[in-house]
PDB file of C-alpha atoms in Angstrom:
ATOM      1  CA  MET C 435     124.400 -44.663-100.978  1.00 54.00           C
ATOM      2  CA  ALA C 436     124.915 -41.415 -99.161  1.00 55.00           C
ATOM      3  CA  VAL C 437     128.221 -39.654 -99.593  1.00 55.00           C
ATOM      4  CA  SER C 438     129.053 -36.860 -97.215  1.00 53.00           C
ATOM      5  CA  LYS C 439     132.195 -34.954 -96.450  1.00 52.00           C
ATOM      6  CA  THR C 440     132.985 -32.974 -93.380  1.00 50.00           C
ATOM      7  CA  PRO C 441     133.831 -30.127 -93.199  1.00 51.00           C
ATOM      8  CA  ALA C 442     131.831 -29.160 -96.259  1.00 46.00           C
ATOM      9  CA  PRO C 443     133.835 -26.670 -98.238  1.00 46.00           C
ATOM     10  CA  LYS C 444     132.202 -24.899-101.114  1.00 48.00           C
ATOM     11  CA  PRO C 445     132.327 -27.153-104.144  1.00 47.00           C
ATOM     12  CA  SER C 446     134.971 -26.297-106.609  1.00 46.00           C
ATOM     13  CA  LYS C 447     136.874 -28.092-109.265  1.00 51.00           C
ATOM     14  CA  ASP C 448     139.861 -28.103-106.963  1.00 52.00           C
ATOM     15  CA  ASP C 449     138.174 -29.481-103.794  1.00 60.00           C
ATOM     16  CA  GLY C 450     140.443 -32.572-103.700  1.00 64.00           C
ATOM     17  CA  ILE C 451     137.668 -35.199-103.715  1.00 71.00           C
ATOM     18  CA  ASP C 452     138.801 -38.247-105.603  1.00 76.00           C
ATOM     19  CA  ALA C 453     135.762 -39.813-107.316  1.00 80.00           C
ATOM     20  CA  GLY C 454     137.762 -43.015-107.793  1.00 84.00           C
ATOM     21  CA  LEU C 455     138.343 -43.208-104.026  1.00 79.00           C
ATOM     22  CA  VAL C 456     134.601 -42.793-103.364  1.00 81.00           C
ATOM     23  CA  ARG C 457     133.806 -45.557-105.868  1.00 85.00           C
ATOM     24  CA  SER C 458     136.461 -47.795-104.280  1.00 84.00           C
ATOM     25  CA  LEU C 459     134.926 -47.224-100.853  1.00 79.00           C
ATOM     26  CA  ALA C 460     131.465 -48.024-102.234  1.00 81.00           C
ATOM     27  CA  ASP C 461     132.831 -51.238-103.742  1.00 84.00           C
ATOM     28  CA  ILE C 462     134.354 -52.180-100.376  1.00 82.00           C
ATOM     29  CA  LEU C 463     130.905 -51.726 -98.775  1.00 74.00           C
ATOM     30  CA  LYS C 464     129.327 -54.045-101.318  1.00 80.00           C
ATOM     31  CA  GLU C 465     132.050 -56.698-101.042  1.00 81.00           C
ATOM     32  CA  THR C 466     132.184 -56.791 -97.252  1.00 76.00           C
ATOM     33  CA  GLY C 467     128.537 -56.188 -96.421  1.00 74.00           C
ATOM     34  CA  LEU C 468     129.436 -53.184 -94.255  1.00 75.00           C
ATOM     35  CA  THR C 469     126.914 -50.366 -93.949  1.00 77.00           C
ATOM     36  CA  GLU C 470     129.373 -47.472 -93.766  1.00 78.00           C
ATOM     37  CA  ILE C 471     133.026 -46.592 -94.135  1.00 77.00           C
ATOM     38  CA  GLU C 472     134.907 -43.364 -93.413  1.00 79.00           C
ATOM     39  CA  VAL C 473     138.309 -42.116 -94.589  1.00 79.00           C
ATOM     40  CA  GLU C 474     140.189 -38.998 -93.469  1.00 79.00           C
ATOM     41  CA  ARG C 475     142.969 -37.268 -95.372  1.00 75.00           C
ATOM     42  CA  GLY C 476     144.152 -34.138 -93.652  1.00 77.00           C
ATOM     43  CA  GLU C 477     141.213 -31.730 -93.459  1.00 76.00           C
ATOM     44  CA  LEU C 478     139.103 -33.819 -95.826  1.00 76.00           C
ATOM     45  CA  ARG C 479     136.883 -36.542 -94.423  1.00 78.00           C
ATOM     46  CA  ILE C 480     134.808 -38.828 -96.686  1.00 80.00           C
ATOM     47  CA  ARG C 481     132.067 -41.038 -95.276  1.00 80.00           C
ATOM     48  CA  VAL C 482     130.249 -43.492 -97.528  1.00 79.00           C
ATOM     49  CA  ALA C 483     127.170 -45.193 -96.102  1.00 79.00           C
ATOM     50  CA  ARG C 484     124.416 -47.292 -97.473  1.00 73.00           C
ATOM     51  CA  GLU C 485     120.937 -47.754 -96.158  1.00 69.00           C
ATOM     52  CA  LEU C 486     119.588 -51.233 -95.870  1.00 60.00           C
ATOM     53  CA  THR C 487     115.968 -51.443 -96.856  1.00 57.00           C
ATOM     54  CA  VAL C 488     113.899 -54.235 -95.453  1.00 52.00           C
ATOM     55  CA  ALA C 489     110.873 -55.504 -97.313  1.00 53.00           C
ATOM     56  CA  ALA C 490     107.556 -54.682 -95.695  1.00 54.00           C
ATOM     57  CA  GLY C 491     106.642 -56.965 -92.827  1.00 55.00           C
ATOM     58  CA  PRO C 492     108.731 -58.653 -90.184  1.00 58.00           C
ATOM     59  CA  VAL C 493     111.665 -60.784 -91.188  1.00 52.00           C
ATOM     60  CA  THR C 494     111.018 -64.440 -90.456  1.00 55.00           C
ATOM     61  CA  TYR C 495     113.411 -67.315 -90.652  1.00 54.00           C
ATOM     62  CA  ALA C 496     112.506 -70.908 -91.326  1.00 57.00           C
ATOM     63  CA  ALA C 497     113.771 -73.371 -88.769  1.00 58.00           C
ATOM     64  CA  ALA C 498     116.644 -75.492 -89.956  1.00 58.00           C
ATOM     65  CA  PRO C 499     115.514 -79.017 -90.697  1.00 61.00           C
ATOM     66  CA  ALA C 500     116.312 -81.404 -87.881  1.00 60.00           C
ATOM     67  CA  ALA C 501     118.710 -84.222 -88.551  1.00 59.00           C
ATOM     68  CA  PRO C 502     116.782 -87.410 -89.162  1.00 62.00           C
ATOM     69  CA  ALA C 503     116.521 -89.339 -85.945  1.00 60.00           C
ATOM     70  CA  ALA C 504     117.387 -92.994 -85.865  1.00 60.00           C
ATOM     71  CA  PRO C 505     114.264 -95.071 -85.566  1.00 61.00           C
ATOM     72  CA  ALA C 506     113.557 -96.001 -81.982  1.00 58.00           C
ATOM     73  CA  PRO C 507     113.884 -99.695 -81.323  1.00 58.00           C
ATOM     74  CA  ALA C 508     110.609-101.468 -80.770  1.00 57.00           C
ATOM     75  CA  PRO C 509     110.062-101.972 -77.062  1.00 54.00           C
ATOM     76  CA  VAL C 510     110.203-105.584 -76.017  1.00 51.00           C
ATOM     77  CA  ALA C 511     107.911-106.481 -73.200  1.00 48.00           C
ATOM     78  CA  VAL C 512     109.700-108.516 -70.589  1.00 48.00           C
ATOM     79  CA  SER C 513     107.099-109.582 -68.106  1.00 48.00           C
ATOM     80  CA  MET C 514     107.617-111.274 -64.794  1.00 47.00           C
ATOM     81  CA  PRO C 515     105.220-114.134 -64.197  1.00 49.00           C
ATOM     82  CA  SER C 516     102.781-113.575 -61.375  1.00 47.00           C
ATOM     83  CA  ASP C 517     102.594-117.251 -60.391  1.00 48.00           C
ATOM     84  CA  PRO C 518     105.115-118.001 -57.554  1.00 48.00           C
ATOM     85  CA  ALA C 519     105.643-121.563 -58.863  1.00 46.00           C
ATOM     86  CA  THR C 520     106.881-120.148 -62.171  1.00 44.00           C
ATOM     87  CA  ILE C 521     109.270-117.792 -60.399  1.00 44.00           C
ATOM     88  CA  VAL C 522     110.810-120.689 -58.486  1.00 44.00           C
ATOM     89  CA  ALA C 523     111.114-122.672 -61.748  1.00 48.00           C
ATOM     90  CA  ARG C 524     113.399-119.917 -63.136  1.00 56.00           C
ATOM     91  CA  ALA C 525     116.262-121.251 -61.086  1.00 69.00           C
ATOM     92  CA  GLY C 526     119.667-121.052 -62.661  1.00 84.00           C
ATOM     93  CA  GLU C 527     122.752-118.900 -62.541  1.00 92.00           C
ATOM     94  CA  GLN C 528     122.027-115.304 -63.411  1.00 95.00           C
ATOM     95  CA  VAL C 529     124.521-113.555 -65.657  1.00 96.00           C
ATOM     96  CA  LYS C 530     124.263-109.945 -64.503  1.00 96.00           C
ATOM     97  CA  SER C 531     125.164-106.684 -66.194  1.00 96.00           C
ATOM     98  CA  PRO C 532     128.518-105.333 -64.996  1.00 96.00           C
ATOM     99  CA  MET C 533     127.515-101.780 -65.993  1.00 96.00           C
ATOM    100  CA  VAL C 534     124.746 -99.395 -66.928  1.00 96.00           C
ATOM    101  CA  GLY C 535     124.141 -99.327 -70.665  1.00 96.00           C
ATOM    102  CA  THR C 536     122.096-100.728 -73.518  1.00 96.00           C
ATOM    103  CA  ALA C 537     121.875-104.469 -74.123  1.00 97.00           C
ATOM    104  CA  TYR C 538     122.145-105.783 -77.664  1.00 97.00           C
ATOM    105  CA  LEU C 539     121.298-109.428 -78.330  1.00 97.00           C
ATOM    106  CA  LYS C 540     122.973-109.554 -81.758  1.00 95.00           C
ATOM    107  CA  PRO C 541     126.256-108.289 -83.222  1.00 94.00           C
ATOM    108  CA  SER C 542     124.513-106.182 -85.897  1.00 92.00           C
ATOM    109  CA  PRO C 543     120.915-105.303 -86.777  1.00 91.00           C
ATOM    110  CA  GLU C 544     120.781-107.805 -89.636  1.00 93.00           C
ATOM    111  CA  ALA C 545     122.487-110.682 -87.776  1.00 94.00           C
ATOM    112  CA  GLY C 546     120.890-113.315 -85.588  1.00 94.00           C
ATOM    113  CA  ASN C 547     121.040-113.325 -81.780  1.00 96.00           C
ATOM    114  CA  PHE C 548     124.238-114.438 -80.061  1.00 97.00           C
ATOM    115  CA  VAL C 549     122.282-117.074 -78.099  1.00 96.00           C
ATOM    116  CA  GLN C 550     118.746-118.427 -77.850  1.00 96.00           C
ATOM    117  CA  PRO C 551     117.056-120.272 -74.990  1.00 96.00           C
ATOM    118  CA  GLY C 552     118.148-123.918 -75.169  1.00 95.00           C
ATOM    119  CA  ASP C 553     121.578-123.151 -76.687  1.00 96.00           C
ATOM    120  CA  ALA C 554     124.572-124.864 -75.113  1.00 97.00           C
ATOM    121  CA  VAL C 555     127.329-122.325 -74.396  1.00 96.00           C
ATOM    122  CA  LYS C 556     130.989-122.622 -73.477  1.00 96.00           C
ATOM    123  CA  LYS C 557     132.789-120.576 -70.836  1.00 96.00           C
ATOM    124  CA  GLY C 558     133.869-117.247 -72.404  1.00 96.00           C
ATOM    125  CA  GLN C 559     131.311-117.391 -75.240  1.00 96.00           C
ATOM    126  CA  THR C 560     129.586-114.042 -75.917  1.00 96.00           C
ATOM    127  CA  LEU C 561     125.980-114.068 -74.727  1.00 97.00           C
ATOM    128  CA  LEU C 562     125.151-110.448 -75.625  1.00 96.00           C
ATOM    129  CA  ILE C 563     126.718-106.977 -75.726  1.00 96.00           C
ATOM    130  CA  VAL C 564     126.212-104.044 -73.371  1.00 96.00           C
ATOM    131  CA  GLU C 565     127.008-100.676 -74.918  1.00 95.00           C
ATOM    132  CA  ALA C 566     128.222 -98.045 -72.479  1.00 93.00           C
ATOM    133  CA  MET C 567     129.630 -94.667 -73.557  1.00 91.00           C
ATOM    134  CA  LYS C 568     129.849 -95.761 -77.221  1.00 90.00           C
ATOM    135  CA  THR C 569     131.912 -98.827 -76.262  1.00 93.00           C
ATOM    136  CA  MET C 570     130.620-102.316 -77.004  1.00 93.00           C
ATOM    137  CA  ASN C 571     131.311-104.655 -74.075  1.00 95.00           C
ATOM    138  CA  PRO C 572     130.771-108.388 -74.697  1.00 96.00           C
ATOM    139  CA  ILE C 573     129.069-110.198 -71.841  1.00 96.00           C
ATOM    140  CA  GLN C 574     130.523-113.702 -71.718  1.00 96.00           C
ATOM    141  CA  ALA C 575     129.297-116.951 -70.245  1.00 96.00           C
ATOM    142  CA  PRO C 576     130.978-117.452 -66.838  1.00 96.00           C
ATOM    143  CA  ARG C 577     130.954-121.245 -67.335  1.00 95.00           C
ATOM    144  CA  ASP C 578     129.723-123.990 -69.646  1.00 96.00           C
ATOM    145  CA  GLY C 579     125.962-124.430 -69.532  1.00 96.00           C
ATOM    146  CA  VAL C 580     122.635-124.117 -71.295  1.00 96.00           C
ATOM    147  CA  VAL C 581     120.779-120.842 -71.807  1.00 96.00           C
ATOM    148  CA  VAL C 582     117.498-121.153 -69.915  1.00 96.00           C
ATOM    149  CA  GLU C 583     116.220-117.666 -70.693  1.00 95.00           C
ATOM    150  CA  VAL C 584     117.327-114.315 -72.041  1.00 96.00           C
ATOM    151  CA  LEU C 585     115.872-111.811 -69.576  1.00 96.00           C
ATOM    152  CA  VAL C 586     116.285-108.602 -71.581  1.00 97.00           C
ATOM    153  CA  GLY C 587     115.155-107.410 -74.980  1.00 95.00           C
ATOM    154  CA  ASP C 588     117.323-106.174 -77.828  1.00 96.00           C
ATOM    155  CA  ALA C 589     118.333-102.485 -77.482  1.00 96.00           C
ATOM    156  CA  GLN C 590     116.910-102.386 -73.955  1.00 96.00           C
ATOM    157  CA  PRO C 591     118.507-100.153 -71.304  1.00 97.00           C
ATOM    158  CA  VAL C 592     120.010-102.129 -68.430  1.00 96.00           C
ATOM    159  CA  GLU C 593     121.234-101.231 -64.946  1.00 96.00           C
ATOM    160  CA  PHE C 594     124.305-102.365 -63.049  1.00 95.00           C
ATOM    161  CA  GLY C 595     123.652-105.807 -61.544  1.00 96.00           C
ATOM    162  CA  GLU C 596     120.511-106.431 -63.584  1.00 96.00           C
ATOM    163  CA  PRO C 597     120.078-110.113 -64.564  1.00 97.00           C
ATOM    164  CA  LEU C 598     120.558-110.535 -68.327  1.00 97.00           C
ATOM    165  CA  VAL C 599     120.616-114.292 -68.968  1.00 96.00           C
ATOM    166  CA  LEU C 600     119.805-117.426 -66.952  1.00 96.00           C
ATOM    167  CA  LEU C 601     122.223-120.378 -67.329  1.00 95.00           C
ATOM    168  CA  GLU C 602     121.849-123.885 -65.979  1.00 93.00           C
ATOM    169  CA  GLY C 603     123.785-127.082 -66.143  1.00 81.00           C
TER     170      GLY C 603
END
């Protein structure tokens, strides 16, 4: 620590410098992490400063560890058949997505799907969920029928108007 006073009168026993004040100022520097502090009392000015020494070499910081990312859901391949006869055979009422979001086929990761192909459903029964803006929106059967096909995979992004499920009957 460097202690200086300005103006610098000739040292004497009666120069008015309070050693306790200097120590108090030095303690304040340590406690607060400041590098210098200055106090004036009339003609007397006391400045206490400390030099920060940096170890040889540049200062490097380790990157903060990233928050663990949730595992990405396995992509589910939903392929359209290339045979026109098969496309025609997919007749049925399409239940379409009313919003952009992510389709979930089951209420929780460890639960089974809401519906499977061949299941009989009642009007208002939940077929799947579309999450949009952190809100889970149940997609319900518009009428009684039988699930012909589920056209989307679990955790798959969906667009507005995209067919989700085929119903017949």
